[in-house]
CSV table of C-alpha atoms in Angstrom, one decimal:
chain,number,residue,atom,x,y,z
A,1,UNK,CA,36.1,-8.1,-56.7
A,2,UNK,CA,34.1,-9.9,-54.0
A,3,UNK,CA,30.4,-9.0,-53.8
A,4,UNK,CA,29.5,-8.7,-50.1
A,5,UNK,CA,26.3,-6.7,-50.6
A,6,UNK,CA,24.0,-9.7,-50.9
A,7,UNK,CA,25.2,-10.9,-47.4
A,8,UNK,CA,26.1,-7.8,-45.5
A,9,UNK,CA,24.1,-5.1,-47.2
A,10,UNK,CA,25.1,-2.2,-49.4
A,11,UNK,CA,28.3,-0.5,-48.4
A,12,UNK,CA,27.5,2.3,-46.0
A,13,UNK,CA,30.5,4.2,-47.4
A,14,UNK,CA,32.7,3.8,-50.5
A,15,UNK,CA,35.9,1.9,-50.3
A,16,UNK,CA,38.8,1.4,-52.7
A,17,UNK,CA,40.2,-1.9,-53.6
A,18,UNK,CA,43.9,-2.3,-52.9
A,19,UNK,CA,46.3,-3.8,-55.4
A,20,UNK,CA,47.1,-6.5,-52.9
A,21,UNK,CA,43.4,-7.6,-53.0
A,22,UNK,CA,43.9,-9.0,-56.5
A,23,UNK,CA,46.1,-11.8,-55.3
A,24,UNK,CA,45.3,-14.9,-53.2
A,25,UNK,CA,45.6,-14.4,-49.4
A,26,UNK,CA,45.3,-16.8,-46.5
A,27,UNK,CA,43.4,-14.3,-44.4
A,28,UNK,CA,41.4,-11.3,-45.6
A,29,UNK,CA,39.2,-9.1,-43.5
A,30,UNK,CA,36.0,-7.5,-44.7
A,31,UNK,CA,36.3,-4.1,-46.3
A,32,UNK,CA,36.7,-1.3,-43.8
A,33,UNK,CA,33.4,0.1,-45.1
A,34,UNK,CA,31.6,-2.6,-43.1
A,35,UNK,CA,33.3,-1.9,-39.8
A,36,UNK,CA,31.0,-0.8,-37.0
A,37,UNK,CA,27.2,-1.0,-36.6
A,38,UNK,CA,25.4,-2.7,-39.5
A,39,UNK,CA,21.7,-1.8,-39.9
A,40,UNK,CA,21.3,-4.4,-42.6
A,41,UNK,CA,22.5,-7.3,-40.4
A,42,UNK,CA,20.4,-5.9,-37.5
A,43,UNK,CA,17.3,-6.1,-39.7
A,44,UNK,CA,18.2,-9.6,-40.8
A,45,UNK,CA,18.5,-10.9,-37.2
A,46,UNK,CA,15.3,-9.1,-36.1
A,47,UNK,CA,13.5,-10.7,-39.0
A,48,UNK,CA,14.8,-14.2,-38.1
A,49,UNK,CA,14.0,-13.8,-34.4
A,50,UNK,CA,10.5,-12.4,-34.9
A,51,UNK,CA,9.5,-15.2,-37.2
A,52,UNK,CA,8.9,-17.3,-34.1
A,53,UNK,CA,5.9,-16.6,-31.8
A,54,UNK,CA,7.6,-15.2,-28.7
A,55,UNK,CA,5.3,-15.3,-25.7
A,56,UNK,CA,7.9,-13.7,-23.4
A,57,UNK,CA,7.4,-10.5,-25.3
A,58,UNK,CA,3.7,-10.6,-24.3
A,59,UNK,CA,4.4,-11.4,-20.7
A,60,UNK,CA,7.0,-8.8,-19.9
A,61,UNK,CA,7.4,-5.3,-21.5
A,62,UNK,CA,10.1,-5.0,-24.1
A,63,UNK,CA,11.8,-1.7,-24.9
A,64,UNK,CA,14.3,-1.0,-27.6
A,65,UNK,CA,17.3,1.2,-26.6
A,66,UNK,CA,20.4,2.4,-28.3
A,67,UNK,CA,23.6,4.0,-27.1
A,68,UNK,CA,22.6,3.7,-23.4
A,69,UNK,CA,23.4,1.2,-20.7
A,70,UNK,CA,20.9,2.3,-18.0
A,71,UNK,CA,17.1,2.6,-17.6
A,72,UNK,CA,14.9,4.4,-15.1
A,73,UNK,CA,11.2,4.4,-14.4
A,74,UNK,CA,8.7,5.7,-11.9
A,75,UNK,CA,6.2,3.6,-9.9
A,76,UNK,CA,3.0,5.1,-8.6
A,77,UNK,CA,0.8,3.4,-5.9
A,78,UNK,CA,-2.6,4.7,-5.0
A,79,UNK,CA,-3.9,3.1,-1.9
A,80,UNK,CA,-7.5,2.0,-1.7
A,81,UNK,CA,-9.6,3.0,1.3
A,82,UNK,CA,-13.1,3.4,2.5
A,83,UNK,CA,-15.0,6.5,3.2
A,84,UNK,CA,-15.1,7.6,6.8
A,85,UNK,CA,-17.6,9.6,8.8
A,86,UNK,CA,-16.9,13.3,8.8
A,87,UNK,CA,-18.5,15.7,11.4
A,88,UNK,CA,-20.1,18.8,10.1
A,89,UNK,CA,-17.4,21.4,9.4
A,90,UNK,CA,-14.9,18.7,10.0
A,91,UNK,CA,-11.9,17.8,7.9
A,92,UNK,CA,-11.9,14.7,5.7
A,93,UNK,CA,-9.1,12.3,5.6
A,94,UNK,CA,-6.8,12.7,2.7
A,95,UNK,CA,-6.2,10.0,0.1
A,96,UNK,CA,-2.7,8.7,0.1
A,97,UNK,CA,-0.4,7.7,-2.6
A,98,UNK,CA,3.3,6.7,-3.0
A,99,UNK,CA,5.8,7.4,-5.8
A,100,UNK,CA,9.2,5.9,-6.2
A,101,UNK,CA,11.9,6.2,-8.8
A,102,UNK,CA,13.7,3.1,-9.9
A,103,UNK,CA,17.0,2.7,-11.8
A,104,UNK,CA,18.7,-0.2,-13.3
A,105,UNK,CA,21.3,-1.1,-16.0
A,106,UNK,CA,21.4,-3.3,-19.1
A,107,UNK,CA,23.7,-6.2,-19.6
A,108,UNK,CA,25.1,-6.6,-23.1
A,109,UNK,CA,25.1,-10.1,-24.6
A,110,UNK,CA,26.4,-11.1,-28.0
A,111,UNK,CA,27.9,-13.8,-30.3
A,112,UNK,CA,30.3,-13.5,-33.2
A,113,UNK,CA,30.8,-15.6,-36.3
A,114,UNK,CA,33.8,-16.2,-38.6
A,115,UNK,CA,33.7,-16.8,-42.3
A,116,UNK,CA,36.3,-17.6,-44.9
A,117,UNK,CA,37.1,-15.1,-47.6
A,118,UNK,CA,35.1,-15.8,-50.7
A,119,UNK,CA,32.5,-17.9,-48.9
A,120,UNK,CA,29.8,-16.4,-51.2
A,121,UNK,CA,31.3,-18.2,-54.2
A,122,UNK,CA,30.7,-21.7,-53.0
A,123,UNK,CA,27.5,-23.6,-51.9
A,124,UNK,CA,29.2,-24.7,-48.7
A,125,UNK,CA,30.2,-21.2,-47.8
A,126,UNK,CA,26.7,-19.8,-48.3
A,127,UNK,CA,25.3,-22.6,-46.2
A,128,UNK,CA,27.8,-21.9,-43.5
A,129,UNK,CA,26.7,-18.2,-43.5
A,130,UNK,CA,23.0,-19.2,-43.3
A,131,UNK,CA,23.6,-21.7,-40.5
A,132,UNK,CA,25.7,-19.2,-38.5
A,133,UNK,CA,22.8,-16.7,-38.6
A,134,UNK,CA,20.4,-19.5,-37.6
A,135,UNK,CA,22.7,-20.4,-34.7
A,136,UNK,CA,22.8,-16.9,-33.4
A,137,UNK,CA,19.0,-16.6,-33.8
A,138,UNK,CA,18.5,-19.7,-31.7
A,139,UNK,CA,20.9,-18.5,-29.1
A,140,UNK,CA,19.0,-15.1,-28.8
A,141,UNK,CA,15.7,-16.9,-28.4
A,142,UNK,CA,17.0,-19.3,-25.8
A,143,UNK,CA,18.6,-16.5,-23.8
A,144,UNK,CA,15.3,-14.4,-24.0
A,145,UNK,CA,13.2,-17.4,-22.9
A,146,UNK,CA,15.5,-18.3,-20.0
A,147,UNK,CA,15.9,-14.7,-18.9
A,148,UNK,CA,12.2,-14.1,-18.7
A,149,UNK,CA,11.6,-17.4,-16.8
A,150,UNK,CA,14.5,-16.6,-14.4
A,151,UNK,CA,13.1,-13.1,-13.8
A,152,UNK,CA,9.6,-14.4,-13.1
A,153,UNK,CA,10.8,-17.2,-10.8
A,154,UNK,CA,13.2,-15.1,-8.8
A,155,UNK,CA,11.1,-11.9,-8.5
A,156,UNK,CA,9.4,-10.9,-5.3
A,157,UNK,CA,6.0,-12.5,-4.6
A,158,UNK,CA,2.8,-10.5,-3.9
A,159,UNK,CA,3.1,-11.3,-0.2
A,160,UNK,CA,6.7,-10.0,-0.1
A,161,UNK,CA,5.8,-6.8,-1.8
A,162,UNK,CA,2.7,-6.4,0.5
A,163,UNK,CA,4.8,-7.0,3.6
A,164,UNK,CA,7.4,-4.4,2.5
A,165,UNK,CA,4.7,-1.8,1.9
A,166,UNK,CA,2.4,-2.4,4.8
A,167,UNK,CA,4.5,-4.0,7.5
A,168,UNK,CA,5.8,-7.4,8.6
A,169,UNK,CA,3.9,-10.6,8.1
A,170,UNK,CA,2.4,-11.4,11.5
A,171,UNK,CA,1.2,-15.0,11.2
A,172,UNK,CA,-0.5,-16.8,14.1
A,173,UNK,CA,-0.3,-20.6,14.6
A,174,UNK,CA,-3.8,-20.9,13.1
A,175,UNK,CA,-2.8,-19.0,9.9
A,176,UNK,CA,0.4,-20.9,9.6
A,177,UNK,CA,-1.5,-24.2,9.9
A,178,UNK,CA,-4.0,-23.0,7.3
A,179,UNK,CA,-1.1,-22.0,4.9
A,180,UNK,CA,0.5,-25.5,5.3
A,181,UNK,CA,-2.9,-27.1,4.6
A,182,UNK,CA,-3.3,-25.1,1.4
A,183,UNK,CA,0.1,-26.2,0.2
A,184,UNK,CA,-0.9,-29.8,0.6
A,185,UNK,CA,-4.2,-29.0,-1.1
A,186,UNK,CA,-2.5,-27.3,-4.1
A,187,UNK,CA,-0.1,-30.2,-4.6
A,188,UNK,CA,-1.0,-32.0,-7.8
A,189,UNK,CA,-4.5,-30.5,-7.6
A,190,UNK,CA,-5.0,-30.6,-11.3
A,191,UNK,CA,-4.5,-34.4,-11.4
A,192,UNK,CA,-6.1,-35.5,-8.2
A,193,UNK,CA,-9.2,-33.3,-8.0
A,194,UNK,CA,-12.1,-33.1,-10.4
A,195,UNK,CA,-12.2,-29.7,-12.0
A,196,UNK,CA,-8.8,-29.1,-10.4
A,197,UNK,CA,-7.7,-26.6,-13.0
A,198,UNK,CA,-10.9,-24.5,-12.6
A,199,UNK,CA,-10.5,-24.6,-8.8
A,200,UNK,CA,-6.9,-23.6,-8.9
A,201,UNK,CA,-7.5,-20.8,-11.3
A,202,UNK,CA,-10.4,-19.4,-9.2
A,203,UNK,CA,-8.5,-19.7,-5.9
A,204,UNK,CA,-5.3,-18.0,-7.3
A,205,UNK,CA,-7.3,-15.2,-8.9
A,206,UNK,CA,-9.3,-14.6,-5.7
A,207,UNK,CA,-6.2,-14.4,-3.6
A,208,UNK,CA,-4.4,-12.0,-5.9
A,209,UNK,CA,-7.4,-9.7,-6.3
A,210,UNK,CA,-7.6,-9.5,-2.5
A,211,UNK,CA,-4.1,-8.0,-2.7
A,212,UNK,CA,-5.0,-5.5,-5.4
A,213,UNK,CA,-3.6,-7.5,-8.3
A,214,UNK,CA,-5.6,-8.3,-11.5
A,215,UNK,CA,-4.0,-11.4,-13.0
A,216,UNK,CA,-4.2,-12.0,-16.7
A,217,UNK,CA,-1.6,-14.6,-17.5
A,218,UNK,CA,-0.8,-18.2,-16.7
A,219,UNK,CA,2.6,-19.8,-17.4
A,220,UNK,CA,2.4,-23.5,-17.1
A,221,UNK,CA,4.8,-26.4,-17.6
A,222,UNK,CA,5.1,-27.9,-21.1
A,223,UNK,CA,2.4,-30.4,-21.9
A,224,UNK,CA,-0.1,-29.2,-19.2
A,225,UNK,CA,-2.4,-27.4,-21.5
A,226,UNK,CA,-3.1,-30.5,-23.7
A,227,UNK,CA,-3.5,-32.5,-20.5
A,228,UNK,CA,-6.2,-30.2,-19.1
A,229,UNK,CA,-8.1,-30.2,-22.4
A,230,UNK,CA,-7.6,-33.8,-23.5
A,231,UNK,CA,-7.2,-36.0,-20.4
A,232,UNK,CA,-9.5,-34.4,-17.8
A,233,UNK,CA,-13.0,-35.6,-18.6
A,234,UNK,CA,-14.7,-32.5,-17.3
A,235,UNK,CA,-13.0,-30.5,-20.0
A,236,UNK,CA,-13.9,-32.5,-23.1
A,237,UNK,CA,-17.0,-34.6,-22.4
A,238,UNK,CA,-20.0,-32.9,-24.0
A,239,UNK,CA,-22.3,-33.6,-21.0
A,240,UNK,CA,-19.8,-31.8,-18.7
A,241,UNK,CA,-18.2,-29.1,-20.8
A,242,UNK,CA,-20.9,-28.4,-23.4
A,243,UNK,CA,-20.2,-27.7,-27.1
A,244,UNK,CA,-16.7,-26.5,-26.4
A,245,UNK,CA,-15.6,-29.8,-24.9
A,246,UNK,CA,-15.1,-31.8,-28.1
A,247,UNK,CA,-13.6,-28.7,-29.7
A,248,UNK,CA,-10.9,-28.6,-26.9
A,249,UNK,CA,-10.2,-32.3,-27.4
A,250,UNK,CA,-9.6,-32.0,-31.1
A,251,UNK,CA,-7.4,-29.0,-30.7
A,252,UNK,CA,-5.2,-30.6,-28.1
A,253,UNK,CA,-5.0,-33.9,-30.1
A,254,UNK,CA,-4.0,-32.1,-33.2
A,255,UNK,CA,-1.4,-30.0,-31.3
A,256,UNK,CA,-2.8,-26.7,-32.3
A,257,UNK,CA,-0.7,-24.2,-30.2
A,258,UNK,CA,-2.8,-21.3,-31.5
A,259,UNK,CA,-6.0,-22.6,-29.8
A,260,UNK,CA,-7.3,-20.1,-27.3
A,261,UNK,CA,-10.5,-21.9,-26.1
A,262,UNK,CA,-9.0,-22.6,-22.7
A,263,UNK,CA,-7.6,-19.1,-22.5
A,264,UNK,CA,-11.0,-17.5,-23.2
A,265,UNK,CA,-12.8,-19.7,-20.7
A,266,UNK,CA,-10.4,-18.7,-17.9
A,267,UNK,CA,-10.2,-15.1,-19.0
A,268,UNK,CA,-6.4,-15.4,-19.1
A,269,UNK,CA,-3.6,-15.9,-21.5
A,270,UNK,CA,-2.1,-19.3,-21.0
A,271,UNK,CA,1.5,-20.0,-22.2
A,272,UNK,CA,3.6,-23.1,-21.9
A,273,UNK,CA,7.2,-22.9,-21.2
A,274,UNK,CA,9.8,-24.8,-23.3
A,275,UNK,CA,12.4,-27.2,-22.3
A,276,UNK,CA,16.1,-26.3,-22.7
A,277,UNK,CA,18.9,-28.4,-24.1
A,278,UNK,CA,21.9,-28.1,-21.7
A,279,UNK,CA,25.4,-29.3,-22.2
A,280,UNK,CA,26.3,-32.6,-20.5
A,281,UNK,CA,22.6,-33.2,-19.6
A,282,UNK,CA,21.0,-36.2,-21.3
A,283,UNK,CA,17.4,-34.9,-21.2
A,284,UNK,CA,15.9,-31.4,-21.8
A,285,UNK,CA,15.4,-29.4,-18.6
A,286,UNK,CA,12.1,-27.7,-17.7
A,287,UNK,CA,12.8,-25.0,-15.2
A,288,UNK,CA,9.1,-25.0,-14.0
A,289,UNK,CA,9.3,-28.7,-12.9
A,290,UNK,CA,10.5,-30.1,-9.6
A,291,UNK,CA,10.6,-33.7,-8.4
A,292,UNK,CA,8.5,-34.0,-5.3
A,293,UNK,CA,6.9,-36.8,-3.3
A,294,UNK,CA,4.1,-36.8,-0.8
A,295,UNK,CA,3.2,-39.2,1.9
A,296,UNK,CA,1.9,-39.5,5.4
A,297,UNK,CA,3.3,-40.6,8.7
A,298,UNK,CA,2.0,-41.5,12.2
A,299,UNK,CA,3.4,-40.8,15.6
A,300,UNK,CA,3.0,-43.7,18.0
């Protein structure tokens, strides 16, 4: 009698061994007692997945659901305003708010694995079982990472939401010229400008706060956090950065991903994205990187 409990959990219901099970077979399915949902395998996969530090779970809200394919939520917006003069015995202006109900649906993803009957009796079979679980775990993590990045990169910006709520974006020639100049200024600002990271952080926070958004998270390309703390002199030289400067340098040099000195200094959580291995692509792909060039030209 094959012992499946060490690999698939205790039998959720009793099953009887058939007389045919005593003889060798080319193909043999798992006992019918294991058909359907398996809490044991679910716990195994959750344990494997949560062993890795998953920053996407800290950036976007996660919610566990069962036996449902849709989700709905409410959005409340309370508009900020100033007090206005009110004549005696007059009527004050009312505060305004907006409420909307949203609805969406889930998309089910999954992978399956196939094992030979009696795999638990050989070292190769047990190794195949373990590596199949590891492969599914890696696929889940890659899908979560890519899904979060895709959602963040394709979602509506603050300007788009502002225009939808309060009207079209009326931009004069002066404002358009200023916006283009800011794009040039922001290009490679961390590399080309002293204290570029601090200036970029301050400028982005000031812009978002003017729109009523309180930012608390940075998502940067892979390798940028060590570059800021280890390459930029203003961030590790004692005379410029103070006592935390050498500490930042040592943390980046030793590759300590848990270091939060830069996060605390900027009052934000800073996460680095990871590169993805894609089929038929020689090098890993970082979805937050784009090849760009800059130059100047003259009209004669």
